[in-house]
Coordinates of C-alpha atoms in Angstrom, one line a residue:
X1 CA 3.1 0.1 3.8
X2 CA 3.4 -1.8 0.6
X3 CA 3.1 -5.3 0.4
X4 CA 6.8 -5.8 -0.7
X5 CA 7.5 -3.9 2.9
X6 CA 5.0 -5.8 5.0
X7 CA 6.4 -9.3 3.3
X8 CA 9.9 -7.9 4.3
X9 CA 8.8 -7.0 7.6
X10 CA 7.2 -10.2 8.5
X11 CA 10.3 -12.7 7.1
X12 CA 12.7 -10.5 9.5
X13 CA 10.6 -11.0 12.5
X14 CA 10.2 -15.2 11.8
X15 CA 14.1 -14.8 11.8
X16 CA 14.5 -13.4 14.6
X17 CA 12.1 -15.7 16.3
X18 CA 14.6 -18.5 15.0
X19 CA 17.2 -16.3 16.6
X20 CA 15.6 -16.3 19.9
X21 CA 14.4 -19.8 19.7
X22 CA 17.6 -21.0 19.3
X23 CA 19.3 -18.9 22.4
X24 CA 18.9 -19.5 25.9
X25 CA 15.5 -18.6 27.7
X26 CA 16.5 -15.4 28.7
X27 CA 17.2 -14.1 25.4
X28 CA 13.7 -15.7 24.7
X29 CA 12.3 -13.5 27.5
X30 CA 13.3 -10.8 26.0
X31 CA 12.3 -11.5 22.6
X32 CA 9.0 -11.9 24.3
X33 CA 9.4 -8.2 25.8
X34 CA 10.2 -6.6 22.7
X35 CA 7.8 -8.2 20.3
X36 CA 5.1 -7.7 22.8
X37 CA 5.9 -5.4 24.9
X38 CA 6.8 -2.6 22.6
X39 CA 6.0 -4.1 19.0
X40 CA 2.5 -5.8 19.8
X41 CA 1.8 -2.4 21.8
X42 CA 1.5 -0.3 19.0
X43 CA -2.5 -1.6 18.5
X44 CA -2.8 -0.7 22.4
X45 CA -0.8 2.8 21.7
X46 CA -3.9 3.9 20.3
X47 CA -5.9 4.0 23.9
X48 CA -5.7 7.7 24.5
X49 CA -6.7 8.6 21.2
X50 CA -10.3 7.0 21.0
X51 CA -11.0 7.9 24.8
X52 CA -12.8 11.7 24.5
X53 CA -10.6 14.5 25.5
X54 CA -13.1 15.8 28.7
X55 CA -12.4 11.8 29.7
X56 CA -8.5 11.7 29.1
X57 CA -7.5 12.5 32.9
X58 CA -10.0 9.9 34.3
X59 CA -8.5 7.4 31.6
X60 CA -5.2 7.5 32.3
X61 CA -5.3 7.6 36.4
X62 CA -7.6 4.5 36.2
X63 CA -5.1 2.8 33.4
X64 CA -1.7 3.9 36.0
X65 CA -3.5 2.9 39.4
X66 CA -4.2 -0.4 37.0
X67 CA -0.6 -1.0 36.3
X68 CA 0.4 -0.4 39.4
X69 CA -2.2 -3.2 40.9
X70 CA -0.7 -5.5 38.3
X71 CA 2.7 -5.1 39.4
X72 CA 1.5 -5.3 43.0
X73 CA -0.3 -8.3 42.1
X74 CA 2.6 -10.3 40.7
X75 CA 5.0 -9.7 43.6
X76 CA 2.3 -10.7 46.2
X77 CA 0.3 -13.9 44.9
X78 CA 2.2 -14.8 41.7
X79 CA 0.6 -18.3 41.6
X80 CA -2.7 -16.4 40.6
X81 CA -1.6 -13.5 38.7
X82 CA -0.3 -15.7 36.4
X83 CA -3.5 -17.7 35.4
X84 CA -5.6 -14.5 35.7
X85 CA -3.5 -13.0 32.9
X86 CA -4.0 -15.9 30.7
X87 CA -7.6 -16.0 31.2
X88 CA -8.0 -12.1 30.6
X89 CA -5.9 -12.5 27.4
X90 CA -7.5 -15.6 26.1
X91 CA -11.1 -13.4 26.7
X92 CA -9.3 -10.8 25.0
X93 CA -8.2 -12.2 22.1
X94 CA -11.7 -13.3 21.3
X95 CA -13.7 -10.4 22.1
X96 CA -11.3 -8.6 20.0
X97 CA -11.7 -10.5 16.8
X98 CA -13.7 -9.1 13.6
X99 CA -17.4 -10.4 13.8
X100 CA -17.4 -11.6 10.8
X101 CA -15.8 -14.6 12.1
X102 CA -17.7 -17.5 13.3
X103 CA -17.6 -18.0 17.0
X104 CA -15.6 -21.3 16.5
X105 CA -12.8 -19.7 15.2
X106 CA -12.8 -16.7 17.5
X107 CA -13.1 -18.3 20.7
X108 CA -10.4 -21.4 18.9
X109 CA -8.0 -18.3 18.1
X110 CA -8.3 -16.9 21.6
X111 CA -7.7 -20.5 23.8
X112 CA -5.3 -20.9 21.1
X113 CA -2.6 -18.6 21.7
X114 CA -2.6 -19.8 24.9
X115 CA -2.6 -23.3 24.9
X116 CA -1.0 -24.2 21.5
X117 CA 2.8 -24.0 23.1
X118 CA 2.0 -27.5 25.0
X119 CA 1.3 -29.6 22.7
X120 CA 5.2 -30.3 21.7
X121 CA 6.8 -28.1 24.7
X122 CA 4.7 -29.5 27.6
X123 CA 7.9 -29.7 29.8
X124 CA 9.4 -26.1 29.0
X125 CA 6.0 -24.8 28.9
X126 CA 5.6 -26.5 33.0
X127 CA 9.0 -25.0 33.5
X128 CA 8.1 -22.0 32.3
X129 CA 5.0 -21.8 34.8
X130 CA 7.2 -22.7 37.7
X131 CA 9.5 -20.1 37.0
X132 CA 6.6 -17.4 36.6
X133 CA 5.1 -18.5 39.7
X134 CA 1.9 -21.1 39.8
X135 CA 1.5 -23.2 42.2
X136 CA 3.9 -26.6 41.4
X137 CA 0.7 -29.1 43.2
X138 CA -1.7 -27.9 40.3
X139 CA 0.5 -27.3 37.4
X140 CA 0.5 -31.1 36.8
X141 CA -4.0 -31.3 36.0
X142 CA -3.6 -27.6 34.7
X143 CA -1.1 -28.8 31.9
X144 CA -3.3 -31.7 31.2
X145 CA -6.2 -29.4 30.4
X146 CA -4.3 -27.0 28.3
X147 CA -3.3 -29.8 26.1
X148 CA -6.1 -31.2 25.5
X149 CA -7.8 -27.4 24.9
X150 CA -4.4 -27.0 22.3
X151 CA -5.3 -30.3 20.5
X152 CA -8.6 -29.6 20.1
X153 CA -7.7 -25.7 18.9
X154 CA -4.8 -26.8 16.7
X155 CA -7.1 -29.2 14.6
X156 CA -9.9 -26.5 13.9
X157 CA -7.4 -23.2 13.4
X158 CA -4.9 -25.4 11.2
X159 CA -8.5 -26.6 9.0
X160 CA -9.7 -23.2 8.7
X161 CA -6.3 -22.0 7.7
X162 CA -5.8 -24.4 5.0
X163 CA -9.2 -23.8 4.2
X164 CA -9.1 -20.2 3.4
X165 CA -5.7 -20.2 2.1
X166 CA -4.8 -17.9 4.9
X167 CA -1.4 -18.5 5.0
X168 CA 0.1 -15.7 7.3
X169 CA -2.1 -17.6 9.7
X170 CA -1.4 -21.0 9.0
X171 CA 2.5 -20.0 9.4
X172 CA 1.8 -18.2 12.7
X173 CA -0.4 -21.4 14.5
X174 CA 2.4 -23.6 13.8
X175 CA 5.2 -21.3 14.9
X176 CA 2.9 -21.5 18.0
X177 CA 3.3 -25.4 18.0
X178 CA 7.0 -26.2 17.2
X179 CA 8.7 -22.7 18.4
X180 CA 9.5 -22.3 22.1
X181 CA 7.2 -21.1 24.2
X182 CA 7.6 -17.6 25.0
X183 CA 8.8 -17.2 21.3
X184 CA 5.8 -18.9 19.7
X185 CA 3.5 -16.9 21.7
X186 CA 4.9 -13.8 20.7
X187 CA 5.0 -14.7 17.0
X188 CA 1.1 -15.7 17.4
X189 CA 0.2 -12.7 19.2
X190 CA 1.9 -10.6 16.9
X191 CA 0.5 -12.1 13.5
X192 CA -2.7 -13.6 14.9
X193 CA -4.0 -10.3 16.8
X194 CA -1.6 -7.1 17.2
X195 CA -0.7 -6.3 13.2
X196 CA -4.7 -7.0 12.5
X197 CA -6.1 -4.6 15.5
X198 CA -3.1 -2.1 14.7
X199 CA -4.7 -2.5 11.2
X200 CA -8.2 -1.9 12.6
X201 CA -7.2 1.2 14.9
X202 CA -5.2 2.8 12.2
X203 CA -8.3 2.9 9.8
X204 CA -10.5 3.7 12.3
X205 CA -8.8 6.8 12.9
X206 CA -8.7 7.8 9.9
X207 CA -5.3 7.6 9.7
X208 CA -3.9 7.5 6.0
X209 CA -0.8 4.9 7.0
X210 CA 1.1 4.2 10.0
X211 CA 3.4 7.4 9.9
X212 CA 0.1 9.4 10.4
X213 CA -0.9 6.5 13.1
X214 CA 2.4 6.6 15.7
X215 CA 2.2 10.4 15.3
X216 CA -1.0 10.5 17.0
X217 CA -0.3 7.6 19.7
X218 CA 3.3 8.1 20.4
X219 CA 2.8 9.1 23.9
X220 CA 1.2 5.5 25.3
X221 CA 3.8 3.6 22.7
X222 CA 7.1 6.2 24.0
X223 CA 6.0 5.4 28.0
X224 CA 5.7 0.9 26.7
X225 CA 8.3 1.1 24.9
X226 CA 10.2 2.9 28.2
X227 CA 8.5 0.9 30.7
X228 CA 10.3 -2.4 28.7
X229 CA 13.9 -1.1 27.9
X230 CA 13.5 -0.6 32.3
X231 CA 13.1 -4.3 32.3
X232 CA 15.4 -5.4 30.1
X233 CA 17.8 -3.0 31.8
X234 CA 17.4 -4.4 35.3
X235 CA 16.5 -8.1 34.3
X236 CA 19.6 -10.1 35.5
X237 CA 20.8 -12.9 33.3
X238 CA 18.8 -15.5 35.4
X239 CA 16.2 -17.7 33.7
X240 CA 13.8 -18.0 36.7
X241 CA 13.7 -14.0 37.1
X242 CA 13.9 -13.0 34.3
X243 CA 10.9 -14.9 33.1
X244 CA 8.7 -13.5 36.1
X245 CA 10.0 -10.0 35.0
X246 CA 8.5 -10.4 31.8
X247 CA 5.2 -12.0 32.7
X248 CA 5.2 -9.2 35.2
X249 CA 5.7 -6.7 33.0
X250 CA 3.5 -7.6 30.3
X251 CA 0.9 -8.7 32.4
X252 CA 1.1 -4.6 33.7
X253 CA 1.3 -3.6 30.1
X254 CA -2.0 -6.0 28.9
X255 CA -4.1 -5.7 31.7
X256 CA -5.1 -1.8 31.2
X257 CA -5.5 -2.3 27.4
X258 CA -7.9 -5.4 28.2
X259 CA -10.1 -3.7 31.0
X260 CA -9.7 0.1 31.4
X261 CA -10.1 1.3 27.1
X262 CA -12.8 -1.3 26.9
X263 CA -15.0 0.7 29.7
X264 CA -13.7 4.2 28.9
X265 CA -14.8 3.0 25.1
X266 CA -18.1 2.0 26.0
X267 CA -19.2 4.9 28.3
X268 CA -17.6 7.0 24.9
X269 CA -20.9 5.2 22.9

């Protein structure tokens, strides 16, 4: 992809963010499907391909059974699945990142994406949370500590931004801050972590560019990208469900990328 593409690229997905931002939550919701569920999968897509072929079987009955727990999960005790997910992602997102980077910044970047929506959308960011589920006595001390955790993270990723002259960054931490939150999540997770680890996964590979690279992990991308046009389709136009819908199904999308490839990976070494 040349740069002209990937500038190109990037500027239509900040407008549609604006798009979205500017619409009712539902459309957020499924802005928030979309750009995780089946753009930010493509990094994820690449699962079956560095699991070993003797191990493939194994892989994907553990990463199903996993999905299916998720899903279980969320319709059962909602007022946990919710914070477990955002813990597991925040972990994640820092384990994830290149070594070269300091710890400050990794583990920043990581509480980050999480926490950055409440500094200027504390009350639809509590709303949000009520809709997806956690408990309404503990939302109040929980929303205190993610602010001050996205205070503190702001300062240091917006310093080290500038710093570097990262700009791509810089852009993506404060569409975190002043975009909605489902939308400014899903602009950080995209720009922050999915298009650098699709990146990553692509070279590792081997592959030459990413025609090469969804040719060899279209089958785990085809079933994500099926598994949220289902969603969509049966999401009915009602804020408070359709938010649960889409923690719930990318919380059953995340969960097998974040604990079942990391295993399968390890044993691989």
């Amino acid at each position: 992809m040349s740069l002209r593409q990937h500038s190109v690229g990037k500027g239509l997905l900040y407008l549609a963010a604006l798009v979205a931002a500017l619409s009712p939550s539902f459309y957020q919701a499924i802005f928030a499907v979309i750009g995780i569920g089946i753009i930010g999968m493509a990094h994820g897509a690449s699962d079956l391909a560095v699991v070993e072929s003797r191990k493939r079987t194994a892989f994907l009955s553990c990463y199903l059974v996993m999905m299916l727990c998720c899903l279980l999960f969320w319709q059962l005790s909602p007022a946990i699945a919710l914070p477990s997910f955002l813990i597991a992602s925040a972990i994640h997102f820092v384990l994830e990142e290149p070594p070269t980077k300091s710890w400050t910044i990794r583990l920043s970047l990581g509480i980050g994406l999480i926490t950055l929506p409440t500094l200027f959308h504390a009350e639809s960011t509590l709303q949000l949370l009520e809709y997806a589920g956690f408990s309404a006595q503990e939302l109040p001390a929980f929303m205190v500590f993610m602010r001050l955790l996205g205070g503190i993270t702001a300062f240091i990723l917006i310093v080290a931004t500038c710093r570097t002259r990262h700009y791509s960054s810089l852009c993506a931490v404060l569409a975190l801050l002043f975009f909605p939150p489902l939308v400014g999540f899903t602009l950080g997770f995209l720009v922050l972590h999915a298009f650098p680890q699709t990146e990553s996964r692509r070279d590792a590979l081997g592959c030459k560019n990413y025609t090469h690279y969804l040719s060899m992990t279209w089958p785990i991308l085809g079933l994500a990208v099926l598994f949220s046009l289902f969603l969509i389709s049966v999401c009915l136009p009602d804020t408070q469900n359709s938010v649960r819908s889409a923690f719930t199904v990318l919380t059953a999308l995340a969960i097998p990328h974040l604990l079942i490839t990391p295993y399968f990976e390890r044993r691989k070494r």
